[in-house]
PDB file of C-alpha atoms (C1' of nucleotides) in Angstrom:
ATOM      1  CA  MET A   1       0.000   0.000   0.000  1.00 36.00           C
ATOM      2  CA  THR A   2       0.857   3.646  -0.374  1.00 34.00           C
ATOM      3  CA  ALA A   3       3.166   2.691  -3.223  1.00 34.00           C
ATOM      4  CA  ILE A   4       6.287   3.021  -1.144  1.00 31.00           C
ATOM      5  CA  LYS A   5       8.798   0.486  -2.201  1.00 35.00           C
ATOM      6  CA  VAL A   6      12.110  -0.967  -1.096  1.00 36.00           C
ATOM      7  CA  SER A   7      14.328   1.151   1.114  1.00 37.00           C
ATOM      8  CA  SER A   8      12.197   4.231   0.798  1.00 40.00           C
ATOM      9  CA  THR A   9      13.266   7.027   3.074  1.00 51.00           C
ATOM     10  CA  ILE A  10      12.433  10.602   3.780  1.00 49.00           C
ATOM     11  CA  GLN A  11      15.317  11.598   1.551  1.00 59.00           C
ATOM     12  CA  GLU A  12      13.891   9.701  -1.402  1.00 60.00           C
ATOM     13  CA  ASN A  13      10.553  11.362  -1.015  1.00 58.00           C
ATOM     14  CA  LYS A  14      12.358  14.648  -0.735  1.00 60.00           C
ATOM     15  CA  GLN A  15      14.071  13.925  -4.016  1.00 62.00           C
ATOM     16  CA  TYR A  16      10.748  13.137  -5.603  1.00 62.00           C
ATOM     17  CA  ALA A  17       9.177  16.321  -4.315  1.00 60.00           C
ATOM     18  CA  LEU A  18      12.136  18.434  -5.340  1.00 60.00           C
ATOM     19  CA  GLU A  19      12.048  17.160  -8.884  1.00 64.00           C
ATOM     20  CA  LYS A  20       8.306  17.150  -9.255  1.00 68.00           C
ATOM     21  CA  CYS A  21       7.395  20.303  -7.398  1.00 81.00           C
ATOM     22  CA  PRO A  22       9.037  23.653  -7.974  1.00 85.00           C
ATOM     23  CA  VAL A  23       7.290  24.954  -4.887  1.00 84.00           C
ATOM     24  CA  THR A  24       8.957  22.373  -2.706  1.00 86.00           C
ATOM     25  CA  PHE A  25      12.205  23.443  -4.308  1.00 89.00           C
ATOM     26  CA  VAL A  26      11.571  26.977  -3.104  1.00 91.00           C
ATOM     27  CA  MET A  27      10.567  25.725   0.335  1.00 89.00           C
ATOM     28  CA  GLU A  28      13.916  24.005   0.627  1.00 88.00           C
ATOM     29  CA  LYS A  29      15.589  27.351   0.129  1.00 93.00           C
ATOM     30  CA  ILE A  30      13.490  29.659   2.243  1.00 91.00           C
ATOM     31  CA  GLY A  31      11.723  27.151   4.495  1.00 87.00           C
ATOM     32  CA  GLY A  32      13.957  27.707   7.480  1.00 88.00           C
ATOM     33  CA  TYR A  33      12.130  29.420  10.275  1.00 87.00           C
ATOM     34  CA  TRP A  34      14.010  32.680  10.117  1.00 92.00           C
ATOM     35  CA  LYS A  35      15.136  32.688   6.508  1.00 94.00           C
ATOM     36  CA  PRO A  36      12.296  34.816   5.189  1.00 91.00           C
ATOM     37  CA  ILE A  37      12.921  37.340   7.936  1.00 91.00           C
ATOM     38  CA  ILE A  38      16.611  37.405   7.130  1.00 95.00           C
ATOM     39  CA  LEU A  39      15.908  37.893   3.452  1.00 95.00           C
ATOM     40  CA  TRP A  40      13.455  40.615   4.298  1.00 91.00           C
ATOM     41  CA  HIS A  41      16.022  42.501   6.310  1.00 94.00           C
ATOM     42  CA  LEU A  42      18.635  42.065   3.606  1.00 96.00           C
ATOM     43  CA  SER A  43      16.216  43.457   1.060  1.00 94.00           C
ATOM     44  CA  GLU A  44      16.621  46.777   2.849  1.00 93.00           C
ATOM     45  CA  GLY A  45      20.314  46.754   2.045  1.00 95.00           C
ATOM     46  CA  ASN A  46      23.567  45.143   3.044  1.00 96.00           C
ATOM     47  CA  LYS A  47      23.793  44.195   6.673  1.00 97.00           C
ATOM     48  CA  ARG A  48      26.585  43.163   8.979  1.00 97.00           C
ATOM     49  CA  TYR A  49      26.193  39.993  10.969  1.00 97.00           C
ATOM     50  CA  SER A  50      25.755  41.963  14.166  1.00 96.00           C
ATOM     51  CA  GLU A  51      23.181  44.204  12.558  1.00 96.00           C
ATOM     52  CA  LEU A  52      21.119  41.189  11.608  1.00 96.00           C
ATOM     53  CA  LYS A  53      21.506  39.860  15.110  1.00 95.00           C
ATOM     54  CA  ARG A  54      20.165  43.067  16.587  1.00 93.00           C
ATOM     55  CA  ALA A  55      17.459  43.363  13.956  1.00 92.00           C
ATOM     56  CA  ILE A  56      16.130  39.890  14.800  1.00 91.00           C
ATOM     57  CA  PRO A  57      16.708  39.564  18.527  1.00 89.00           C
ATOM     58  CA  ALA A  58      14.604  36.450  18.965  1.00 87.00           C
ATOM     59  CA  VAL A  59      16.796  34.265  16.801  1.00 92.00           C
ATOM     60  CA  THR A  60      19.776  32.613  18.429  1.00 94.00           C
ATOM     61  CA  GLU A  61      23.235  33.146  17.052  1.00 95.00           C
ATOM     62  CA  LYS A  62      23.648  29.526  16.164  1.00 96.00           C
ATOM     63  CA  VAL A  63      20.511  29.462  14.052  1.00 96.00           C
ATOM     64  CA  LEU A  64      21.317  32.815  12.518  1.00 97.00           C
ATOM     65  CA  ILE A  65      24.663  31.751  11.082  1.00 97.00           C
ATOM     66  CA  GLN A  66      23.321  28.336  10.269  1.00 97.00           C
ATOM     67  CA  HIS A  67      20.673  29.977   8.115  1.00 97.00           C
ATOM     68  CA  LEU A  68      23.116  32.474   6.659  1.00 97.00           C
ATOM     69  CA  LYS A  69      25.454  29.642   5.677  1.00 97.00           C
ATOM     70  CA  GLN A  70      22.638  27.771   4.002  1.00 97.00           C
ATOM     71  CA  LEU A  71      21.441  30.858   2.194  1.00 97.00           C
ATOM     72  CA  GLU A  72      24.995  31.433   1.041  1.00 97.00           C
ATOM     73  CA  ALA A  73      25.387  27.815  -0.066  1.00 96.00           C
ATOM     74  CA  ASP A  74      22.119  28.095  -1.966  1.00 95.00           C
ATOM     75  CA  GLY A  75      23.389  31.197  -3.695  1.00 96.00           C
ATOM     76  CA  LEU A  76      20.772  33.515  -2.259  1.00 97.00           C
ATOM     77  CA  VAL A  77      23.053  35.734  -0.241  1.00 97.00           C
ATOM     78  CA  ILE A  78      26.642  36.791  -0.663  1.00 97.00           C
ATOM     79  CA  ARG A  79      29.015  37.021   2.244  1.00 97.00           C
ATOM     80  CA  GLU A  80      31.866  39.469   2.213  1.00 97.00           C
ATOM     81  CA  ALA A  81      34.489  39.411   4.924  1.00 95.00           C
ATOM     82  CA  LYS A  82      37.137  42.047   5.316  1.00 93.00           C
ATOM     83  CA  PRO A  83      40.210  40.459   6.867  1.00 87.00           C
ATOM     84  CA  VAL A  84      40.481  43.082   9.560  1.00 90.00           C
ATOM     85  CA  VAL A  85      41.063  42.330  13.123  1.00 83.00           C
ATOM     86  CA  PRO A  86      37.718  42.972  14.646  1.00 89.00           C
ATOM     87  CA  PRO A  87      35.960  40.951  11.941  1.00 92.00           C
ATOM     88  CA  PHE A  88      33.833  42.899   9.499  1.00 96.00           C
ATOM     89  CA  VAL A  89      31.409  40.725   7.592  1.00 97.00           C
ATOM     90  CA  THR A  90      28.542  41.920   5.436  1.00 97.00           C
ATOM     91  CA  TYR A  91      25.745  39.970   3.859  1.00 98.00           C
ATOM     92  CA  ARG A  92      23.724  40.993   0.846  1.00 98.00           C
ATOM     93  CA  LEU A  93      21.270  39.442  -1.555  1.00 98.00           C
ATOM     94  CA  SER A  94      22.525  37.847  -4.735  1.00 97.00           C
ATOM     95  CA  SER A  95      20.552  38.317  -7.927  1.00 97.00           C
ATOM     96  CA  ALA A  96      18.834  35.016  -7.230  1.00 97.00           C
ATOM     97  CA  GLY A  97      18.001  36.262  -3.765  1.00 97.00           C
ATOM     98  CA  GLU A  98      16.583  39.431  -5.200  1.00 97.00           C
ATOM     99  CA  GLY A  99      14.531  37.325  -7.575  1.00 96.00           C
ATOM    100  CA  LEU A 100      12.784  35.937  -4.528  1.00 95.00           C
ATOM    101  CA  LEU A 101      11.527  39.290  -3.346  1.00 94.00           C
ATOM    102  CA  PRO A 102       8.392  39.203  -5.508  1.00 95.00           C
ATOM    103  CA  VAL A 103       7.615  35.831  -3.957  1.00 94.00           C
ATOM    104  CA  ILE A 104       8.078  37.207  -0.468  1.00 92.00           C
ATOM    105  CA  GLU A 105       5.874  40.145  -1.304  1.00 92.00           C
ATOM    106  CA  ALA A 106       3.171  37.910  -2.753  1.00 94.00           C
ATOM    107  CA  MET A 107       3.207  35.910   0.453  1.00 93.00           C
ATOM    108  CA  ALA A 108       3.034  39.015   2.601  1.00 91.00           C
ATOM    109  CA  ALA A 109       0.165  40.382   0.537  1.00 94.00           C
ATOM    110  CA  TRP A 110      -1.803  37.192   1.024  1.00 95.00           C
ATOM    111  CA  ALA A 111      -1.083  37.133   4.743  1.00 93.00           C
ATOM    112  CA  PHE A 112      -2.406  40.650   5.165  1.00 91.00           C
ATOM    113  CA  LYS A 113      -5.525  39.816   3.206  1.00 94.00           C
ATOM    114  CA  VAL A 114      -6.167  36.843   5.455  1.00 93.00           C
ATOM    115  CA  LYS A 115      -5.646  38.895   8.589  1.00 90.00           C
ATOM    116  CA  ASP A 116      -7.934  41.635   7.293  1.00 92.00           C
ATOM    117  CA  GLY A 117     -10.590  38.974   6.882  1.00 93.00           C
ATOM    118  CA  GLU A 118     -10.704  39.552   3.170  1.00 94.00           C
ATOM    119  CA  TYR A 119     -11.512  35.895   2.661  1.00 92.00           C
ATOM    120  CA  SER A 120     -14.528  35.501   4.899  1.00 79.00           C
TER     121      SER A 120
ATOM    122  CA  MET B   1      23.228  36.253  25.653  1.00 35.00           C
ATOM    123  CA  THR B   2      21.072  35.866  22.563  1.00 34.00           C
ATOM    124  CA  ALA B   3      18.411  37.869  24.352  1.00 33.00           C
ATOM    125  CA  ILE B   4      16.328  34.826  25.131  1.00 32.00           C
ATOM    126  CA  LYS B   5      14.706  35.219  28.477  1.00 35.00           C
ATOM    127  CA  VAL B   6      12.909  33.146  31.058  1.00 35.00           C
ATOM    128  CA  SER B   7      11.026  30.102  29.844  1.00 36.00           C
ATOM    129  CA  SER B   8      11.602  30.818  26.203  1.00 40.00           C
ATOM    130  CA  THR B   9      10.568  27.947  24.015  1.00 49.00           C
ATOM    131  CA  ILE B  10      10.239  27.127  20.386  1.00 46.00           C
ATOM    132  CA  GLN B  11       6.587  28.014  20.665  1.00 55.00           C
ATOM    133  CA  GLU B  12       7.363  31.512  21.892  1.00 57.00           C
ATOM    134  CA  ASN B  13       9.708  32.155  19.048  1.00 54.00           C
ATOM    135  CA  LYS B  14       7.062  30.809  16.737  1.00 56.00           C
ATOM    136  CA  GLN B  15       4.620  33.309  18.168  1.00 58.00           C
ATOM    137  CA  TYR B  16       7.111  36.077  17.641  1.00 59.00           C
ATOM    138  CA  ALA B  17       7.749  35.082  14.066  1.00 57.00           C
ATOM    139  CA  LEU B  18       4.084  34.667  13.306  1.00 57.00           C
ATOM    140  CA  GLU B  19       3.243  38.130  14.523  1.00 61.00           C
ATOM    141  CA  LYS B  20       6.254  39.862  13.095  1.00 66.00           C
ATOM    142  CA  CYS B  21       6.604  38.063   9.800  1.00 80.00           C
ATOM    143  CA  PRO B  22       3.778  37.560   7.347  1.00 84.00           C
ATOM    144  CA  VAL B  23       5.988  35.205   5.387  1.00 84.00           C
ATOM    145  CA  THR B  24       6.347  32.904   8.360  1.00 85.00           C
ATOM    146  CA  PHE B  25       2.578  33.052   8.656  1.00 88.00           C
ATOM    147  CA  VAL B  26       2.313  31.749   5.120  1.00 91.00           C
ATOM    148  CA  MET B  27       4.934  29.101   5.804  1.00 89.00           C
ATOM    149  CA  GLU B  28       2.837  27.808   8.660  1.00 88.00           C
ATOM    150  CA  LYS B  29       0.010  27.237   6.239  1.00 93.00           C
ATOM    151  CA  ILE B  30       1.761  25.766   3.244  1.00 91.00           C
ATOM    152  CA  GLY B  31       5.027  24.647   4.805  1.00 87.00           C
ATOM    153  CA  GLY B  32       4.117  20.986   5.075  1.00 88.00           C
ATOM    154  CA  TYR B  33       6.144  18.916   2.698  1.00 87.00           C
ATOM    155  CA  TRP B  34       3.294  17.953   0.435  1.00 92.00           C
ATOM    156  CA  LYS B  35       0.939  20.855   0.940  1.00 94.00           C
ATOM    157  CA  PRO B  36       2.071  22.861  -2.053  1.00 92.00           C
ATOM    158  CA  ILE B  37       1.705  19.805  -4.237  1.00 91.00           C
ATOM    159  CA  ILE B  38      -1.773  19.172  -2.883  1.00 95.00           C
ATOM    160  CA  LEU B  39      -2.777  22.767  -3.480  1.00 95.00           C
ATOM    161  CA  TRP B  40      -1.354  22.579  -6.947  1.00 92.00           C
ATOM    162  CA  HIS B  41      -3.409  19.532  -7.793  1.00 94.00           C
ATOM    163  CA  LEU B  42      -6.523  21.103  -6.326  1.00 96.00           C
ATOM    164  CA  SER B  43      -5.957  24.174  -8.455  1.00 95.00           C
ATOM    165  CA  GLU B  44      -6.790  21.977 -11.425  1.00 93.00           C
ATOM    166  CA  GLY B  45     -10.231  21.329  -9.998  1.00 95.00           C
ATOM    167  CA  ASN B  46     -12.031  19.427  -7.295  1.00 96.00           C
ATOM    168  CA  LYS B  47     -10.493  16.117  -6.427  1.00 97.00           C
ATOM    169  CA  ARG B  48     -11.597  13.104  -4.480  1.00 97.00           C
ATOM    170  CA  TYR B  49      -9.351  11.805  -1.750  1.00 97.00           C
ATOM    171  CA  SER B  50      -8.468   8.776  -3.832  1.00 96.00           C
ATOM    172  CA  GLU B  51      -7.707  10.924  -6.831  1.00 96.00           C
ATOM    173  CA  LEU B  52      -5.213  12.934  -4.812  1.00 96.00           C
ATOM    174  CA  LYS B  53      -3.711   9.726  -3.519  1.00 94.00           C
ATOM    175  CA  ARG B  54      -3.169   8.452  -7.035  1.00 93.00           C
ATOM    176  CA  ALA B  55      -1.993  11.834  -8.275  1.00 92.00           C
ATOM    177  CA  ILE B  56       0.703  11.985  -5.584  1.00 91.00           C
ATOM    178  CA  PRO B  57       1.772   8.359  -5.181  1.00 88.00           C
ATOM    179  CA  ALA B  58       4.849   9.124  -3.095  1.00 87.00           C
ATOM    180  CA  VAL B  59       2.939  10.587  -0.176  1.00 92.00           C
ATOM    181  CA  THR B  60       1.640   8.188   2.430  1.00 94.00           C
ATOM    182  CA  GLU B  61      -2.020   8.122   3.289  1.00 95.00           C
ATOM    183  CA  LYS B  62      -1.393   9.245   6.822  1.00 96.00           C
ATOM    184  CA  VAL B  63       0.468  12.337   5.726  1.00 96.00           C
ATOM    185  CA  LEU B  64      -2.025  13.036   2.983  1.00 97.00           C
ATOM    186  CA  ILE B  65      -5.030  13.249   5.294  1.00 97.00           C
ATOM    187  CA  GLN B  66      -2.969  14.944   7.959  1.00 97.00           C
ATOM    188  CA  HIS B  67      -2.168  17.704   5.505  1.00 97.00           C
ATOM    189  CA  LEU B  68      -5.704  17.826   4.156  1.00 97.00           C
ATOM    190  CA  LYS B  69      -7.051  18.203   7.698  1.00 97.00           C
ATOM    191  CA  GLN B  70      -4.637  21.017   8.402  1.00 97.00           C
ATOM    192  CA  LEU B  71      -5.426  22.739   5.142  1.00 97.00           C
ATOM    193  CA  GLU B  72      -9.097  22.418   5.988  1.00 97.00           C
ATOM    194  CA  ALA B  73      -8.562  23.739   9.515  1.00 96.00           C
ATOM    195  CA  ASP B  74      -6.622  26.670   8.064  1.00 95.00           C
ATOM    196  CA  GLY B  75      -9.497  27.402   5.729  1.00 96.00           C
ATOM    197  CA  LEU B  76      -7.559  26.782   2.553  1.00 97.00           C
ATOM    198  CA  VAL B  77      -9.497  23.800   1.304  1.00 97.00           C
ATOM    199  CA  ILE B  78     -13.096  22.746   1.699  1.00 98.00           C
ATOM    200  CA  ARG B  79     -14.059  19.160   2.325  1.00 97.00           C
ATOM    201  CA  GLU B  80     -17.373  17.847   1.114  1.00 97.00           C
ATOM    202  CA  ALA B  81     -18.498  14.383   2.062  1.00 95.00           C
ATOM    203  CA  LYS B  82     -21.531  12.717   0.613  1.00 93.00           C
ATOM    204  CA  PRO B  83     -22.992  10.345   3.194  1.00 88.00           C
ATOM    205  CA  VAL B  84     -23.157   7.467   0.774  1.00 91.00           C
ATOM    206  CA  VAL B  85     -22.020   4.042   1.578  1.00 83.00           C
ATOM    207  CA  PRO B  86     -18.786   3.839  -0.300  1.00 89.00           C
ATOM    208  CA  PRO B  87     -17.611   7.199   0.985  1.00 92.00           C
ATOM    209  CA  PHE B  88     -17.458   9.993  -1.544  1.00 96.00           C
ATOM    210  CA  VAL B  89     -15.338  12.911  -0.366  1.00 97.00           C
ATOM    211  CA  THR B  90     -14.185  15.793  -2.492  1.00 97.00           C
ATOM    212  CA  TYR B  91     -11.711  18.512  -1.701  1.00 98.00           C
ATOM    213  CA  ARG B  92     -11.541  21.918  -3.340  1.00 98.00           C
ATOM    214  CA  LEU B  93      -9.834  25.223  -2.771  1.00 98.00           C
ATOM    215  CA  SER B  94     -11.555  27.883  -0.715  1.00 97.00           C
ATOM    216  CA  SER B  95     -11.297  31.490  -1.811  1.00 97.00           C
ATOM    217  CA  ALA B  96      -8.379  31.908   0.583  1.00 97.00           C
ATOM    218  CA  GLY B  97      -6.785  28.849  -0.987  1.00 97.00           C
ATOM    219  CA  GLU B  98      -7.290  30.316  -4.428  1.00 97.00           C
ATOM    220  CA  GLY B  99      -5.702  33.500  -3.191  1.00 96.00           C
ATOM    221  CA  LEU B 100      -2.533  31.513  -2.677  1.00 95.00           C
ATOM    222  CA  LEU B 101      -2.237  30.482  -6.296  1.00 94.00           C
ATOM    223  CA  PRO B 102      -0.366  33.638  -7.344  1.00 95.00           C
ATOM    224  CA  VAL B 103       2.111  32.903  -4.577  1.00 94.00           C
ATOM    225  CA  ILE B 104       2.547  29.346  -5.770  1.00 92.00           C
ATOM    226  CA  GLU B 105       3.022  30.566  -9.309  1.00 92.00           C
ATOM    227  CA  ALA B 106       5.579  33.157  -8.257  1.00 94.00           C
ATOM    228  CA  MET B 107       7.501  30.439  -6.477  1.00 93.00           C
ATOM    229  CA  ALA B 108       7.325  28.134  -9.464  1.00 91.00           C
ATOM    230  CA  ALA B 109       8.472  30.907 -11.779  1.00 94.00           C
ATOM    231  CA  TRP B 110      11.487  31.579  -9.607  1.00 95.00           C
ATOM    232  CA  ALA B 111      12.326  27.887  -9.374  1.00 93.00           C
ATOM    233  CA  PHE B 112      12.322  27.527 -13.142  1.00 92.00           C
ATOM    234  CA  LYS B 113      14.536  30.574 -13.521  1.00 94.00           C
ATOM    235  CA  VAL B 114      17.019  29.090 -11.094  1.00 93.00           C
ATOM    236  CA  LYS B 115      17.011  25.755 -12.868  1.00 90.00           C
ATOM    237  CA  ASP B 116      17.474  27.436 -16.230  1.00 92.00           C
ATOM    238  CA  GLY B 117      20.540  29.104 -14.810  1.00 93.00           C
ATOM    239  CA  GLU B 118      19.007  32.502 -15.257  1.00 94.00           C
ATOM    240  CA  TYR B 119      20.844  33.701 -12.202  1.00 92.00           C
ATOM    241  CA  SER B 120      24.368  32.726 -13.076  1.00 79.00           C
TER     242      SER B 120
ATOM    243  C1'  DC C   1     -16.948 -15.899   1.343  1.00 57.99           C
ATOM    244  C1'  DA C   2     -13.119 -13.467   0.472  1.00 57.99           C
ATOM    245  C1'  DT C   3     -11.283  -9.651  -1.936  1.00 57.99           C
ATOM    246  C1'  DG C   4     -11.147  -4.860  -3.248  1.00 57.99           C
ATOM    247  C1'  DA C   5     -12.455  -0.137  -3.031  1.00 57.99           C
ATOM    248  C1'  DT C   6     -13.830   3.826  -0.275  1.00 57.99           C
ATOM    249  C1'  DA C   7     -11.848   7.311   3.395  1.00 57.99           C
ATOM    250  C1'  DC C   8      -9.857   7.383   6.937  1.00 57.99           C
ATOM    251  C1'  DA C   9      -7.440   6.223  12.197  1.00 57.99           C
ATOM    252  C1'  DT C  10      -3.742   4.868  15.242  1.00 57.99           C
ATOM    253  C1'  DA C  11       0.475   3.178  17.389  1.00 57.99           C
ATOM    254  C1'  DC C  12       5.263   3.384  16.819  1.00 57.99           C
ATOM    255  C1'  DT C  13       9.795   5.018  14.947  1.00 57.99           C
ATOM    256  C1'  DA C  14      13.296   8.036  12.980  1.00 57.99           C
ATOM    257  C1'  DT C  15      15.291  12.296  11.703  1.00 57.99           C
ATOM    258  C1'  DA C  16      15.929  17.075  10.883  1.00 57.99           C
ATOM    259  C1'  DG C  17      15.587  21.360  12.764  1.00 57.99           C
ATOM    260  C1'  DG C  18      15.480  24.673  16.219  1.00 57.99           C
ATOM    261  C1'  DG C  19      16.858  25.986  21.026  1.00 57.99           C
ATOM    262  C1'  DT C  20      20.243  26.278  25.210  1.00 57.99           C
ATOM    263  C1'  DA C  21      24.573  27.113  26.858  1.00 57.99           C
ATOM    264  C1'  DA C  22      29.079  27.789  26.635  1.00 57.99           C
ATOM    265  C1'  DG C  23      33.607  28.595  24.384  1.00 57.99           C
ATOM    266  C1'  DT C  24      37.074  30.722  20.786  1.00 57.99           C
ATOM    267  C1'  DA C  25      40.464  34.435  18.972  1.00 57.99           C
ATOM    268  C1'  DC C  26      41.714  38.938  18.690  1.00 57.99           C
ATOM    269  C1'  DT C  27      41.711  43.813  19.898  1.00 57.99           C
ATOM    270  C1'  DT C  28      40.141  48.223  21.980  1.00 57.99           C
ATOM    271  C1'  DG C  29      38.639  50.726  25.921  1.00 57.99           C
ATOM    272  C1'  DT C  30      38.754  51.693  31.370  1.00 57.99           C
TER     273       DT C  30
ATOM    274  C1'  DA D   1      43.629  43.163  34.322  1.00 57.99           C
ATOM    275  C1'  DC D   2      39.245  42.701  32.874  1.00 57.99           C
ATOM    276  C1'  DA D   3      35.093  43.505  30.256  1.00 57.99           C
ATOM    277  C1'  DA D   4      33.080  44.126  25.803  1.00 57.99           C
ATOM    278  C1'  DG D   5      32.495  43.740  20.903  1.00 57.99           C
ATOM    279  C1'  DT D   6      33.559  41.227  16.554  1.00 57.99           C
ATOM    280  C1'  DA D   7      31.896  36.677  14.099  1.00 57.99           C
ATOM    281  C1'  DC D   8      31.473  32.676  14.781  1.00 57.99           C
ATOM    282  C1'  DT D   9      31.769  27.178  16.673  1.00 57.99           C
ATOM    283  C1'  DT D  10      30.566  23.168  19.314  1.00 57.99           C
ATOM    284  C1'  DA D  11      28.140  19.856  22.237  1.00 57.99           C
ATOM    285  C1'  DC D  12      23.842  18.547  23.779  1.00 57.99           C
ATOM    286  C1'  DC D  13      18.650  18.362  24.192  1.00 57.99           C
ATOM    287  C1'  DC D  14      13.820  18.487  22.669  1.00 57.99           C
ATOM    288  C1'  DT D  15      10.035  18.510  19.705  1.00 57.99           C
ATOM    289  C1'  DA D  16       7.553  18.622  15.416  1.00 57.99           C
ATOM    290  C1'  DT D  17       7.018  16.222  11.358  1.00 57.99           C
ATOM    291  C1'  DA D  18       7.344  12.645   8.111  1.00 57.99           C
ATOM    292  C1'  DG D  19       7.395   7.713   7.458  1.00 57.99           C
ATOM    293  C1'  DT D  20       6.083   2.509   8.520  1.00 57.99           C
ATOM    294  C1'  DA D  21       2.679  -0.621   9.348  1.00 57.99           C
ATOM    295  C1'  DT D  22      -1.610  -2.025  10.436  1.00 57.99           C
ATOM    296  C1'  DG D  23      -6.623  -1.691  11.419  1.00 57.99           C
ATOM    297  C1'  DT D  24     -11.649  -0.055  10.702  1.00 57.99           C
ATOM    298  C1'  DA D  25     -16.582   0.095   8.543  1.00 57.99           C
ATOM    299  C1'  DT D  26     -19.404  -0.550   4.725  1.00 57.99           C
ATOM    300  C1'  DC D  27     -20.840  -2.369   0.433  1.00 57.99           C
ATOM    301  C1'  DA D  28     -20.361  -4.541  -4.384  1.00 57.99           C
ATOM    302  C1'  DT D  29     -18.474  -8.058  -7.022  1.00 57.99           C
ATOM    303  C1'  DG D  30     -16.487 -12.584  -8.361  1.00 57.99           C
TER     304       DG D  30
END
DNA sequence: CATGATACATACTATAGGGTAAGTACTTGT
DNA sequence: ACAAGTACTTACCCTATAGTATGTATCATG
């Protein structure tokens, strides 16, 4: 039943979903809990690590870098580190990251409609 | 450090994110692994439970109903059950669910751009 | 009379992700 | 000499979610 065959795992289903569903593909990239917020803040302009930290106080440092690393690995943000002695690292959106902004805005628009009770 | 205070939990951070970030709000609704796929299939028209099952063979039945229940509870899909003896249940998008289609399409559009290498 | 189809439910497991807490290396300020 | 700020890293825990496997009620059909 359920058409799951030999040695099926979560990873295999993930593969399936990634290939079959472009939306799942996007979810993989921005599905982290704080990623959309990070992207949102970066859409306002380049930010230092510490600026992001202060801008999103509820996220822990571990998760913040974790997400930043993933976003960097996925090519959505670009990290620039000046090799100075108190470290100076800035993050900014790549062109792919900027391409996501319309998506983010579409999501925000829907959320506001829902909260305004526009869909009774 | 990290500005997390007394009795902070995942749930509290969730609350924070939900209030502060409309995108996280959307993620809560369509963030389940198969939800976007389900919504996509429902965008093609009403579907019976068994039709969805066959349309998305890689998802298990448990997860399929689980997601459908959540989507129903979130007001994104509408469940209609005819009280006949072999059960006949159809699912369709609510107006709020339809309102998400532009979001889904924006995500899909971005995904295809990425895969086509449009952002070198 | 047993199988299949319908639309689920339920008990159990496994893993990924987020959270907590603490530490690192280097320098400037007091 | 010690704290504070920079940008992280690491070890550990906890929970939410997906997956596995099986069961349920009803009827039609062979």
